[in-house]
Amino acid sequence: MLKQYIQECEHLQAKIAQKSPTQKLILECLNHLNPNDYSLSFFENLEQKENEPMQIAVIGQFSSGKSTFLNALLGQDILPTGITPITSKVCKICYGEDYILEILYKDGRKVLQNVDFLHKLSRENSQNIHHFCLYAPILSLKEINFLDTPGFNSQNSDDTHTTMKILEDVDGIIWLTLIDNAGKNSEKALLKEFITHFAQKSLCVLNQKDRLKDEKEVQTSLEYAKVAFEGIFSAVIPISAKLALNARLNTPQKLLETKLLEFAQGIQGLALQASDEAKESQNTQETLESLNLAYQATQDKIKDALESLNSQNSAKLMQDSNMPLIFDFLNQTIKPKASFAKSYSTLKKLREMHILLHLQYHKINRCYWNLQKVLEENLKKYITNCAISQEKEQKRFNDLYIGLDLWLDTLAQRIFNALEKNALHFTQTQKRLLGSKSVAIAKEVVVLPLEKIRIELQNQDTQLVKNYKALSVQIKNFLDLFVQSIAQNTESLKSELAHWQHEAPKRIELYLVAPQSEALSAMHEFAQNCYENLLDDFNKNALVATSYLRSELNVLSNFLSLNYNNAIDLTLKSLDLKIKNAIAKHSENQEEFALFNPTLGNVRESLNESFCFEQFQARLFGPMNCLKKTYAQFLNQNEQTTQEKIQLIAQVSFELKQEMAKITKNLEAIKHELKRINASELKSGIGIA
């Protein structure tokens, strides 16, 4: 097994060693990329591009004889006249085992038709066609493919765009124009705009030179065209496509090919006829004799045709047509460039793919960056809005504290005003000369009419109690204000995330080159689950903050609403006990213990203890009251959540940048190889447009 593995590795290394530098670079780039970021067929097509036939684009204006010229190049009368003027579709002419027309529609469909189908088309009924492929069993097409293009059409910008795209990728360009019409200002302007960039691989063909009187007129027209087209074409050649086609169709080889094709078709017909007759009469002898007679007749026709054929005339026609100069241009000018051009074109496509892929990654990364900005800006908004909300709400909080403080003052005043004074007799021992004597002394003592005050203060219909209950409700309802403020912040983030979620995929679709990319799928999934990935945690922070403040306010509100009577009783009993304790102690020792006459301050102090006023003060008014504490915790948690999400995005961005670095590395290698090809071209004296 190990031996087999080693043999496979050696075979693979040998296979790689046979590849060209460009093919090796393609393989190297392929290994660096994520498998989901490219189509394998794209790289396979690039690898095969160097082995493809040369691509020659033929462009000609209306009635320039382009179809005849192409037939002359092919040596076969196969292309119907008028294909380009009628349909304005690209027709690629390439090698095939049979004469067949392949129609490729814009929706991706491919349909095979006879070549005659082209005659039935018009621009109107060919709108859904993208292009044609015309296959022909002509050996020269194994080396050269011809592209019959719509040309530059001022009336139809699509034709011009299609032709320009083709010219960027072909190995050579032939511009066909009429010899007696060449060099007009309109044509010159058109060519300078579109062809000048491709001058080194462009040839101008002046067709129908047979229409001129003599060679002198041909040379005059040629010189005029050379001056008019200076700097636009590599060469200018006058020809007669008509003479060239006649010459190529009347060679012994072509005649023999035509007669044999006719004979083959005749045999096929006889064979079918013989098959039908055999079913009826079982007599095959007559059929064989018919086939023999057909063969003899074909032999005689070929012999007569070859004897009557003037090979010298055919050669002279070809020489007069100047068509050999076209073949020389293709073989001596275009072919040497083709290898470089293919590598150059392959690398340009490879570079374009990498640039677009890099741009797609950049756009994905940019989407995440925009999301990070949304989170950062949202945190700033949180801080600013919370500061404004807290300041406004703190005033309400202060009002609650002040309201409670004033209410306790009112309550203290009520209790203080209800105190009564009674006269009590205390026994006091007086010292005399003959001994001591107990004397009863009357003193005014403050007493608390408990039942009377309790009834007054605990009557639910009094304004005092109503104000107290209202204060309890205000404390509880304060939460709504806080919830509203927090909700505004959360809704703002939700709106921003919804906008990002909607816009992010759209931005990427404009630059889509790798639809199966993992990074793209991950971003789409992240966008679809945006609320779960991001908003849920911020909502949780808001819920935690709200719950905390609710519990704090509920404690205060419930204490006020549920413990009012108890607090009143506690206050009254406390004051009453202090008064009575003071009286009792004073009765025992008047000198040491004084009576207790409550002041307004004493009453308020007792109320503070009973109503836990210090806790209310700390929670409503203190430097770290529950509102400040809630906002501080809320902002701190949001800041932590924001940093966590930004860290998550930063990790994704880091991974994207790693992929972008691989693409950049490939681009550097492609750039280096392009420089090497350019240097080789300069050294060999071959230039590529």
XYZ file of C-alpha atoms in Angstrom:
689
model
C 0.000 0.000 0.000
C 2.845 2.387 0.876
C 4.529 1.552 -2.415
C 1.322 2.355 -4.308
C 0.989 5.638 -2.417
C 4.588 6.594 -3.308
C 3.950 5.722 -6.953
C 0.827 7.892 -6.999
C 2.773 10.798 -5.461
C 5.544 10.408 -8.034
C 2.978 10.266 -10.823
C 1.330 13.429 -9.492
C 4.695 15.222 -9.224
C 5.560 14.199 -12.781
C 2.200 15.476 -13.962
C 2.715 18.813 -12.185
C 6.249 19.088 -13.610
C 4.785 18.936 -17.126
C 2.578 21.937 -16.497
C 3.468 25.406 -17.751
C 4.448 28.167 -15.275
C 0.977 29.650 -15.633
C -0.716 26.314 -14.946
C 1.510 25.775 -11.909
C 0.551 29.224 -10.628
C -3.122 28.404 -11.098
C -2.644 25.236 -9.039
C -0.753 27.173 -6.375
C -3.508 29.796 -6.148
C -6.087 27.023 -5.950
C -4.338 25.465 -2.954
C -4.309 28.781 -1.061
C -8.000 29.495 -1.409
C -10.910 28.229 0.634
C -12.609 25.446 -1.420
C -15.990 27.177 -1.009
C -14.704 30.428 -2.498
C -14.361 29.275 -6.094
C -15.785 27.031 -8.750
C -13.460 24.153 -9.610
C -14.616 24.346 -13.225
C -13.366 27.951 -13.366
C -9.809 26.860 -12.532
C -10.051 23.824 -14.800
C -11.096 26.086 -17.682
C -8.192 28.423 -16.933
C -5.773 25.490 -16.948
C -7.101 24.310 -20.299
C -7.046 27.771 -21.840
C -3.412 27.433 -22.963
C -4.359 24.307 -24.943
C -7.353 25.937 -26.605
C -7.325 27.025 -30.238
C -6.475 30.640 -31.026
C -9.463 32.952 -30.896
C -9.708 35.391 -33.820
C -12.457 38.001 -33.778
C -13.774 39.187 -37.124
C -15.500 42.562 -37.162
C -17.053 44.138 -40.191
C -19.546 46.833 -40.912
C -22.741 46.230 -42.855
C -22.211 44.691 -46.349
C -18.447 44.399 -45.940
C -18.511 40.769 -47.112
C -17.726 39.291 -43.725
C -19.551 35.975 -44.336
C -17.749 35.442 -47.642
C -14.427 36.304 -45.981
C -15.033 33.800 -43.172
C -15.997 31.100 -45.677
C -12.775 31.822 -47.563
C -10.769 31.488 -44.339
C -12.465 28.158 -43.610
C -12.246 26.892 -47.181
C -15.885 25.912 -47.075
C -19.088 27.694 -48.036
C -20.890 27.117 -44.729
C -21.697 30.514 -43.228
C -24.879 32.111 -44.590
C -24.691 35.696 -45.711
C -26.253 38.230 -43.359
C -25.841 36.465 -39.996
C -24.368 39.479 -38.214
C -26.479 42.274 -39.779
C -29.650 40.287 -39.197
C -29.232 38.932 -35.695
C -26.376 40.949 -34.196
C -25.350 37.914 -32.150
C -21.871 36.504 -31.667
C -21.246 33.360 -33.677
C -18.276 31.237 -32.613
C -17.009 28.994 -35.396
C -15.118 26.000 -34.032
C -14.271 22.376 -34.777
C -16.887 19.640 -34.592
C -17.466 16.211 -36.102
C -20.544 17.439 -37.996
C -21.949 20.665 -39.396
C -24.294 21.745 -36.656
C -25.486 25.006 -35.081
C -25.702 25.268 -31.299
C -27.960 28.040 -29.997
C -27.248 29.249 -26.480
C -30.125 31.194 -24.948
C -29.903 33.833 -22.236
C -31.742 31.570 -19.780
C -29.026 28.904 -20.111
C -30.800 26.589 -22.575
C -28.820 24.975 -25.398
C -30.565 23.886 -28.591
C -29.070 22.178 -31.673
C -30.276 23.220 -35.133
C -29.256 22.904 -38.769
C -27.046 25.703 -40.086
C -29.941 26.853 -42.265
C -31.676 27.992 -39.081
C -29.643 31.215 -39.285
C -31.561 32.272 -42.394
C -34.812 32.327 -40.451
C -33.669 34.725 -37.753
C -34.187 38.451 -37.373
C -33.101 40.844 -34.647
C -36.608 40.794 -33.184
C -37.046 37.025 -32.843
C -33.480 36.471 -31.634
C -33.668 38.730 -28.564
C -33.589 35.762 -26.173
C -30.474 34.278 -27.808
C -27.126 34.940 -26.172
C -24.812 33.599 -28.895
C -24.269 30.821 -31.465
C -21.658 28.097 -31.849
C -21.208 26.832 -35.390
C -19.398 23.472 -35.475
C -17.730 22.266 -38.663
C -15.445 19.283 -39.468
C -12.677 21.551 -40.784
C -9.235 20.615 -39.477
C -7.966 24.207 -39.399
C -10.582 24.966 -36.727
C -8.657 22.731 -34.319
C -5.990 25.437 -34.277
C -8.031 28.594 -34.863
C -11.556 29.532 -33.829
C -13.250 32.512 -35.428
C -15.696 34.801 -33.667
C -18.164 36.528 -35.952
C -19.082 39.611 -33.878
C -21.889 42.186 -34.165
C -19.374 45.051 -34.290
C -19.732 48.611 -33.049
C -23.295 49.784 -33.374
C -24.216 53.324 -32.364
C -27.884 52.310 -32.459
C -27.418 49.429 -30.043
C -25.010 49.877 -27.130
C -25.367 46.179 -26.219
C -23.692 45.202 -29.506
C -20.777 47.529 -28.797
C -20.429 46.271 -25.220
C -20.500 42.619 -26.358
C -17.862 43.221 -29.032
C -15.572 45.135 -26.658
C -15.729 42.317 -24.109
C -14.761 39.815 -26.796
C -11.836 41.927 -28.015
C -10.296 41.939 -24.537
C -9.905 38.146 -24.575
C -9.175 37.179 -28.187
C -5.739 36.435 -29.617
C -6.240 38.425 -32.802
C -8.627 40.906 -34.424
C -9.534 41.279 -38.092
C -11.341 44.441 -39.107
C -13.082 44.006 -42.452
C -14.011 47.019 -44.549
C -14.660 47.737 -48.231
C -11.553 48.881 -50.067
C -13.350 51.744 -51.825
C -14.973 52.920 -48.605
C -12.120 52.631 -46.107
C -10.667 55.538 -44.142
C -13.756 57.700 -43.789
C -13.701 60.061 -40.817
C -16.617 58.261 -39.146
C -14.830 54.932 -39.459
C -11.538 56.420 -38.261
C -13.167 57.907 -35.173
C -14.867 54.607 -34.428
C -11.645 52.621 -34.722
C -9.602 55.083 -32.675
C -12.157 54.813 -29.902
C -12.391 51.026 -29.803
C -9.492 49.332 -31.632
C -6.361 51.420 -30.920
C -5.769 49.649 -27.622
C -5.531 46.320 -29.495
C -3.340 47.598 -32.351
C -0.571 45.003 -31.984
C -2.945 42.100 -32.562
C -5.232 43.813 -35.083
C -5.303 43.439 -38.851
C -7.249 45.624 -41.271
C -8.574 43.774 -44.322
C -9.680 45.845 -47.317
C -12.186 43.568 -49.051
C -13.440 43.436 -52.654
C -10.245 44.641 -54.276
C -11.538 42.870 -57.417
C -14.015 45.762 -57.801
C -11.167 48.163 -58.634
C -9.857 48.553 -62.189
C -6.269 47.548 -61.733
C -3.420 47.052 -59.277
C -2.601 50.758 -59.337
C -6.006 51.631 -57.876
C -5.568 48.880 -55.299
C -2.210 50.328 -54.192
C -3.627 53.860 -54.111
C -6.478 52.722 -51.858
C -4.039 50.719 -49.735
C -1.745 53.716 -49.165
C -4.694 55.925 -48.322
C -5.957 53.364 -45.786
C -2.493 52.991 -44.217
C -2.289 56.726 -43.630
C -5.872 56.929 -42.386
C -5.440 53.979 -40.029
C -1.926 54.777 -38.840
C -1.361 53.503 -35.297
C -4.613 51.550 -35.261
C -3.609 48.277 -36.957
C -0.527 46.090 -37.089
C -1.017 45.663 -40.849
C -3.408 46.601 -43.665
C -4.017 44.008 -46.434
C -6.219 44.343 -49.549
C -8.007 41.106 -50.572
C -10.845 39.661 -52.570
C -12.766 37.248 -50.359
C -14.845 36.218 -53.369
C -11.792 35.134 -55.413
C -10.277 33.389 -52.401
C -13.453 31.410 -51.732
C -13.686 30.347 -55.403
C -10.045 29.316 -55.341
C -10.442 27.233 -52.169
C -13.641 25.589 -53.386
C -12.027 24.531 -56.702
C -8.931 22.723 -55.483
C -8.564 18.970 -56.215
C -8.765 18.220 -52.518
C -11.969 20.230 -52.067
C -13.511 18.747 -55.232
C -12.657 15.217 -54.091
C -14.083 15.959 -50.659
C -17.330 17.301 -52.177
C -17.809 14.349 -54.563
C -17.089 11.817 -51.865
C -19.580 13.532 -49.607
C -22.195 13.369 -52.379
C -21.348 9.674 -52.918
C -21.698 8.961 -49.201
C -25.080 10.653 -49.118
C -26.122 8.656 -52.228
C -25.057 5.378 -50.661
C -26.962 6.235 -47.529
C -30.112 6.811 -49.614
C -29.656 3.584 -51.549
C -29.048 1.650 -48.360
C -32.326 2.881 -46.934
C -34.106 2.020 -50.171
C -32.518 -1.439 -50.206
C -33.615 -2.046 -46.659
C -37.233 -1.284 -47.556
C -37.123 -3.485 -50.686
C -35.507 -6.373 -48.810
C -38.429 -6.445 -46.409
C -40.814 -6.980 -49.315
C -38.977 -9.191 -51.854
C -35.917 -10.533 -50.049
C -34.023 -9.694 -53.334
C -30.670 -8.072 -52.435
C -28.919 -8.770 -55.741
C -30.557 -5.836 -57.490
C -29.616 -3.558 -54.604
C -25.962 -4.567 -54.790
C -25.949 -3.922 -58.520
C -27.464 -0.461 -57.922
C -24.770 0.343 -55.390
C -22.064 -0.793 -57.799
C -23.464 1.336 -60.596
C -23.573 4.370 -58.262
C -19.940 3.799 -57.286
C -18.864 3.549 -60.955
C -20.800 6.715 -61.805
C -19.158 8.606 -58.917
C -15.730 7.385 -60.037
C -16.366 8.672 -63.549
C -17.605 12.037 -62.244
C -14.533 12.472 -60.053
C -12.237 11.512 -62.944
C -13.944 13.918 -65.359
C -13.964 16.736 -62.804
C -10.302 16.302 -61.937
C -9.343 16.257 -65.642
C -11.306 19.438 -66.278
C -9.994 21.165 -63.180
C -7.290 23.715 -63.818
C -5.103 23.664 -60.716
C -3.010 26.528 -62.011
C -6.124 28.670 -62.364
C -7.113 27.900 -58.765
C -3.638 28.806 -57.536
C -3.708 32.030 -59.550
C -7.117 32.947 -58.121
C -5.762 32.431 -54.614
C -2.683 34.521 -55.381
C -4.765 37.300 -56.920
C -7.080 37.298 -53.908
C -4.152 38.130 -51.592
C -5.632 35.648 -49.110
C -2.232 33.997 -48.461
C -1.186 37.272 -46.785
C -4.010 36.769 -44.276
C -2.761 33.261 -43.493
C 0.786 34.606 -43.199
C -0.409 37.235 -40.699
C -2.163 34.566 -38.639
C 0.815 32.200 -38.721
C 3.684 34.673 -38.410
C 2.190 37.480 -36.304
C -0.696 36.078 -34.300
C 0.524 32.534 -33.595
C 3.794 33.618 -31.916
C 1.760 35.948 -29.725
C -0.931 33.401 -28.975
C 0.990 31.474 -26.333
C 1.897 34.681 -24.507
C -1.581 36.071 -25.071
C -3.253 32.973 -23.642
C -1.071 33.059 -20.546
C -1.628 36.789 -20.258
C -5.388 36.431 -20.715
C -5.510 33.504 -18.270
C -3.637 35.488 -15.645
C -5.884 38.510 -16.206
C -8.950 36.338 -15.591
C -7.278 34.793 -12.555
C -6.368 38.234 -11.252
C -9.869 39.550 -11.898
C -11.361 36.611 -10.003
C -9.016 37.240 -7.049
C -9.738 40.971 -7.065
C -13.482 40.330 -7.022
C -13.078 37.682 -4.322
C -10.941 40.064 -2.268
C -13.592 42.743 -2.776
C -16.312 40.335 -1.630
C -14.342 39.549 1.540
C -13.716 43.253 2.014
C -17.428 43.986 1.711
C -18.294 41.202 4.152
C -15.695 42.561 6.563
C -17.084 46.044 5.994
C -20.560 44.801 6.929
C -19.217 43.498 10.222
C -17.318 46.750 10.694
C -20.566 48.670 10.163
C -22.212 46.443 12.746
C -19.380 47.182 15.169
C -19.924 50.896 14.564
C -23.634 50.444 15.278
C -22.776 48.869 18.631
C -20.164 51.503 19.491
C -22.453 54.377 18.534
C -25.310 52.726 20.394
C -23.192 52.573 23.568
C -22.420 56.284 23.227
C -26.128 56.967 22.772
C -26.887 54.832 25.827
C -24.457 56.830 27.926
C -25.745 60.192 26.666
C -29.448 59.301 26.796
C -29.155 57.615 30.175
C -27.424 60.687 31.596
C -30.283 62.878 30.330
C -32.948 60.430 31.539
C -31.272 59.961 34.900
C -31.053 63.705 35.488
C -34.749 64.129 34.679
C -35.794 61.097 36.715
C -33.612 62.062 39.673
C -35.651 65.234 40.015
C -38.766 63.080 40.261
C -36.959 60.874 42.739
C -36.038 63.951 44.796
C -39.662 65.050 44.685
C -40.667 61.678 46.129
C -38.198 62.135 48.975
C -39.258 65.719 49.563
C -42.905 64.645 49.496
C -42.264 61.991 52.125
C -40.249 64.437 54.231
C -43.008 67.063 54.108
C -45.666 64.487 54.846
C -43.737 63.317 57.935
C -43.400 66.942 59.014
C -47.164 67.334 58.714
C -47.736 64.123 60.589
C -45.289 65.174 63.343
C -47.085 68.502 63.658
C -50.435 66.726 63.980
C -49.116 64.481 66.754
C -47.372 67.360 68.491
C -50.527 69.469 68.370
C -52.512 66.587 69.861
C -50.377 66.425 73.021
C -52.276 67.371 76.157
C -51.146 68.767 79.496
C -52.473 67.381 82.785
C -51.668 68.232 86.435
C -50.138 65.386 88.431
C -49.203 65.364 92.123
C -45.777 64.134 93.024
C -44.622 63.401 96.603
C -41.544 65.265 97.486
C -39.547 64.768 100.762
C -38.479 67.998 102.407
C -35.821 68.137 105.144
C -36.549 70.034 108.293
C -34.863 70.637 111.728
C -36.854 68.004 113.469
C -36.668 65.559 110.498
C -38.115 65.135 106.973
C -41.652 65.531 105.729
C -43.398 64.330 102.541
C -45.124 67.079 100.654
C -47.452 66.679 97.626
C -46.487 68.971 94.775
C -48.654 69.484 91.685
C -46.851 69.566 88.301
C -48.049 69.994 84.719
C -47.287 66.879 82.685
C -47.618 66.330 78.887
C -49.698 63.265 78.037
C -50.604 61.590 74.776
C -54.277 60.845 74.166
C -53.583 57.595 72.295
C -57.059 56.614 71.195
C -57.978 60.098 70.132
C -54.803 60.563 68.052
C -54.983 57.027 66.627
C -58.531 57.575 65.434
C -57.577 60.886 63.850
C -54.444 59.621 62.133
C -55.732 56.235 61.007
C -58.988 57.446 59.499
C -58.732 56.442 55.829
C -60.876 59.359 54.717
C -58.564 62.057 55.994
C -56.486 64.032 53.531
C -53.365 63.107 55.438
C -53.903 59.390 54.787
C -54.902 60.065 51.176
C -51.692 62.020 50.601
C -49.755 59.177 52.144
C -51.369 56.600 49.852
C -50.782 58.821 46.833
C -47.109 58.998 47.761
C -46.953 55.195 47.864
C -48.521 54.959 44.399
C -46.115 57.609 43.021
C -43.140 55.584 44.210
C -44.500 52.444 42.547
C -45.442 54.252 39.325
C -42.022 55.834 39.058
C -40.867 52.531 37.506
C -42.928 53.279 34.369
C -40.817 56.349 33.673
C -37.631 54.328 33.980
C -38.979 51.508 31.783
C -39.968 54.046 29.131
C -36.461 55.543 29.082
C -34.786 52.136 28.866
C -37.228 51.005 26.157
C -36.335 54.021 24.009
C -32.670 53.047 24.134
C -33.418 49.411 23.311
C -35.794 50.343 20.470
C -33.113 52.592 19.004
C -30.677 49.663 18.917
C -33.359 47.389 17.500
C -34.034 49.870 14.700
C -30.326 50.191 13.869
C -29.890 46.410 13.830
C -32.957 45.981 11.601
C -31.489 48.497 9.147
C -28.138 46.691 9.173
C -29.852 43.323 8.821
C -31.753 44.559 5.757
C -28.920 46.442 4.068
C -25.890 44.200 4.729
C -26.795 41.387 2.274
C -27.719 43.933 -0.415
C -24.307 45.577 -0.217
C -22.571 42.242 -0.737
C -24.794 41.087 -3.616
C -23.372 43.904 -5.740
C -19.919 42.330 -5.521
C -20.865 38.644 -5.396
C -18.309 36.335 -7.039
C -18.317 33.359 -4.634
C -21.939 32.679 -3.627
C -20.978 29.462 -1.800
C -18.373 31.182 0.379
C -18.372 30.074 4.025
C -17.777 33.655 5.097
C -20.788 34.806 3.084
C -22.995 32.021 4.469
C -21.837 32.811 8.002
C -22.632 36.499 7.521
C -26.098 35.732 6.115
C -26.773 33.396 9.042
C -25.494 35.997 11.502
C -27.714 38.643 9.897
C -30.768 36.366 9.989
C -30.170 35.631 13.685
C -29.128 39.178 14.456
C -31.662 39.679 17.226
C -30.755 36.416 18.924
C -27.026 37.065 18.560
C -27.101 40.666 19.743
C -30.380 42.201 20.842
C -31.365 39.445 23.274
C -28.427 40.200 25.558
C -29.180 43.925 25.566
C -32.839 43.183 26.291
C -31.690 40.964 29.122
C -29.637 43.852 30.552
C -32.711 46.098 30.407
C -34.802 43.414 32.091
C -32.248 42.948 34.877
C -32.050 46.714 35.496
C -35.830 47.039 35.482
C -36.240 44.100 37.842
C -33.721 45.544 40.285
C -35.359 48.974 40.396
C -38.807 47.400 40.609
C -37.777 45.387 43.665
C -36.296 48.486 45.316
C -39.353 50.621 44.655
C -41.736 47.845 45.639
C -40.022 47.565 49.007
C -40.525 51.283 49.628
C -44.037 51.444 48.220
C -45.248 48.297 49.995
C -43.768 49.462 53.267
C -45.687 52.710 53.038
C -48.949 51.142 51.943
C -48.917 48.092 54.222
C -47.259 49.389 57.404
C -48.909 52.740 57.836
C -51.086 51.783 60.823
C -48.278 49.813 62.432
C -45.893 52.728 62.032
C -48.427 55.132 63.566
C -49.034 52.743 66.462
C -45.324 52.277 66.948
C -44.711 56.025 66.985
C -47.545 56.745 69.422
C -46.598 53.886 71.713
C -42.989 54.911 71.665
C -43.810 58.495 72.625
C -46.358 57.369 75.213
C -43.872 54.954 76.734
C -41.217 57.607 76.972
C -43.640 59.986 78.698
C -44.829 57.347 81.159
C -41.325 56.072 81.887
C -40.200 59.623 82.577
C -43.174 60.173 84.961
C -42.430 56.944 86.811
C -38.767 57.731 87.219
C -39.529 61.318 88.156
C -41.886 60.039 90.847
C -39.079 58.001 92.358
C -36.410 60.639 92.144
C -37.434 64.089 91.104
C -33.980 65.491 91.411
C -32.304 62.941 89.187
C -34.991 62.233 86.563
C -36.829 64.981 84.705
C -40.214 64.741 83.090
C -40.353 64.112 79.318
C -42.156 66.834 77.416
C -41.849 65.822 73.692
C -40.777 68.535 71.310
C -41.749 68.655 67.651
C -38.289 67.337 66.901
C -38.792 64.423 69.282
C -41.999 63.510 67.508
C -40.374 63.705 64.077
C -37.444 61.611 65.257
C -39.815 58.931 66.475
C -41.669 59.005 63.153
C -38.385 58.669 61.274
C -37.614 55.489 63.187
C -41.092 54.020 62.770
C -41.294 54.795 59.039
C -37.620 53.852 58.420
C -37.051 57.299 56.954
C -33.272 56.834 56.780
C -33.704 53.932 54.377
C -36.064 56.004 52.233
C -33.559 58.831 52.305
C -30.690 56.541 51.242
C -32.708 54.890 48.464
C -34.383 58.024 47.119
C -31.966 60.841 47.813
C -28.577 59.441 48.817
C -25.370 59.718 46.743
C -25.903 56.111 45.620
C -29.684 55.994 45.594
C -31.345 53.084 43.858
C -31.920 55.068 40.633
C -28.237 55.975 40.309
C -27.256 52.436 41.214
C -29.655 50.995 38.622
C -28.350 53.228 35.826
C -24.757 52.539 36.813
C -25.305 48.781 36.743
C -27.276 49.012 33.496
C -24.603 51.040 31.697
C -21.812 48.867 33.061
C -23.563 45.706 31.860
C -24.291 47.233 28.454
C -20.663 48.253 28.124
C -19.559 44.710 28.937
C -22.082 43.258 26.474
C -20.981 45.704 23.769
C -17.334 44.771 24.295
C -18.191 41.071 24.152
C -20.049 41.536 20.864
C -17.282 43.700 19.420
C -14.763 41.047 20.448
C -16.871 38.440 18.663
C -16.991 40.619 15.532
C -13.242 41.294 15.817
C -12.576 37.546 15.802
C -14.677 37.116 12.658
C -12.923 40.113 11.091
C -9.532 38.610 11.946
C -10.463 35.368 10.177
C -11.710 37.322 7.154
C -8.459 39.272 7.014
C -6.523 36.019 7.091
C -8.426 34.864 3.996
C -7.871 38.260 2.388
C -4.138 37.916 3.111
C -4.101 34.601 1.212
C -5.867 36.248 -1.723
C -3.394 39.147 -1.610
C -0.519 36.669 -1.637
C -2.003 35.044 -4.746
C -2.395 38.464 -6.368
C 1.285 39.219 -5.720
C 2.248 35.917 -7.360
C -0.013 36.675 -10.344
C 1.488 40.161 -10.638
C 4.993 38.683 -10.594
C 4.072 36.171 -13.312
C 2.543 38.910 -15.475
C 5.792 40.876 -15.193
C 7.734 37.765 -16.189
C 5.531 37.268 -19.255
C 5.903 40.916 -20.259
C 9.683 40.655 -19.888
C 9.714 37.503 -22.035
C 7.639 39.251 -24.692
C 9.982 42.223 -24.805
C 12.978 39.935 -25.014
C 11.474 37.958 -27.900
C 10.288 41.096 -29.678
C 6.639 40.100 -29.417
C 4.191 42.584 -28.003
C 0.745 41.949 -26.634
C -1.881 44.628 -26.447
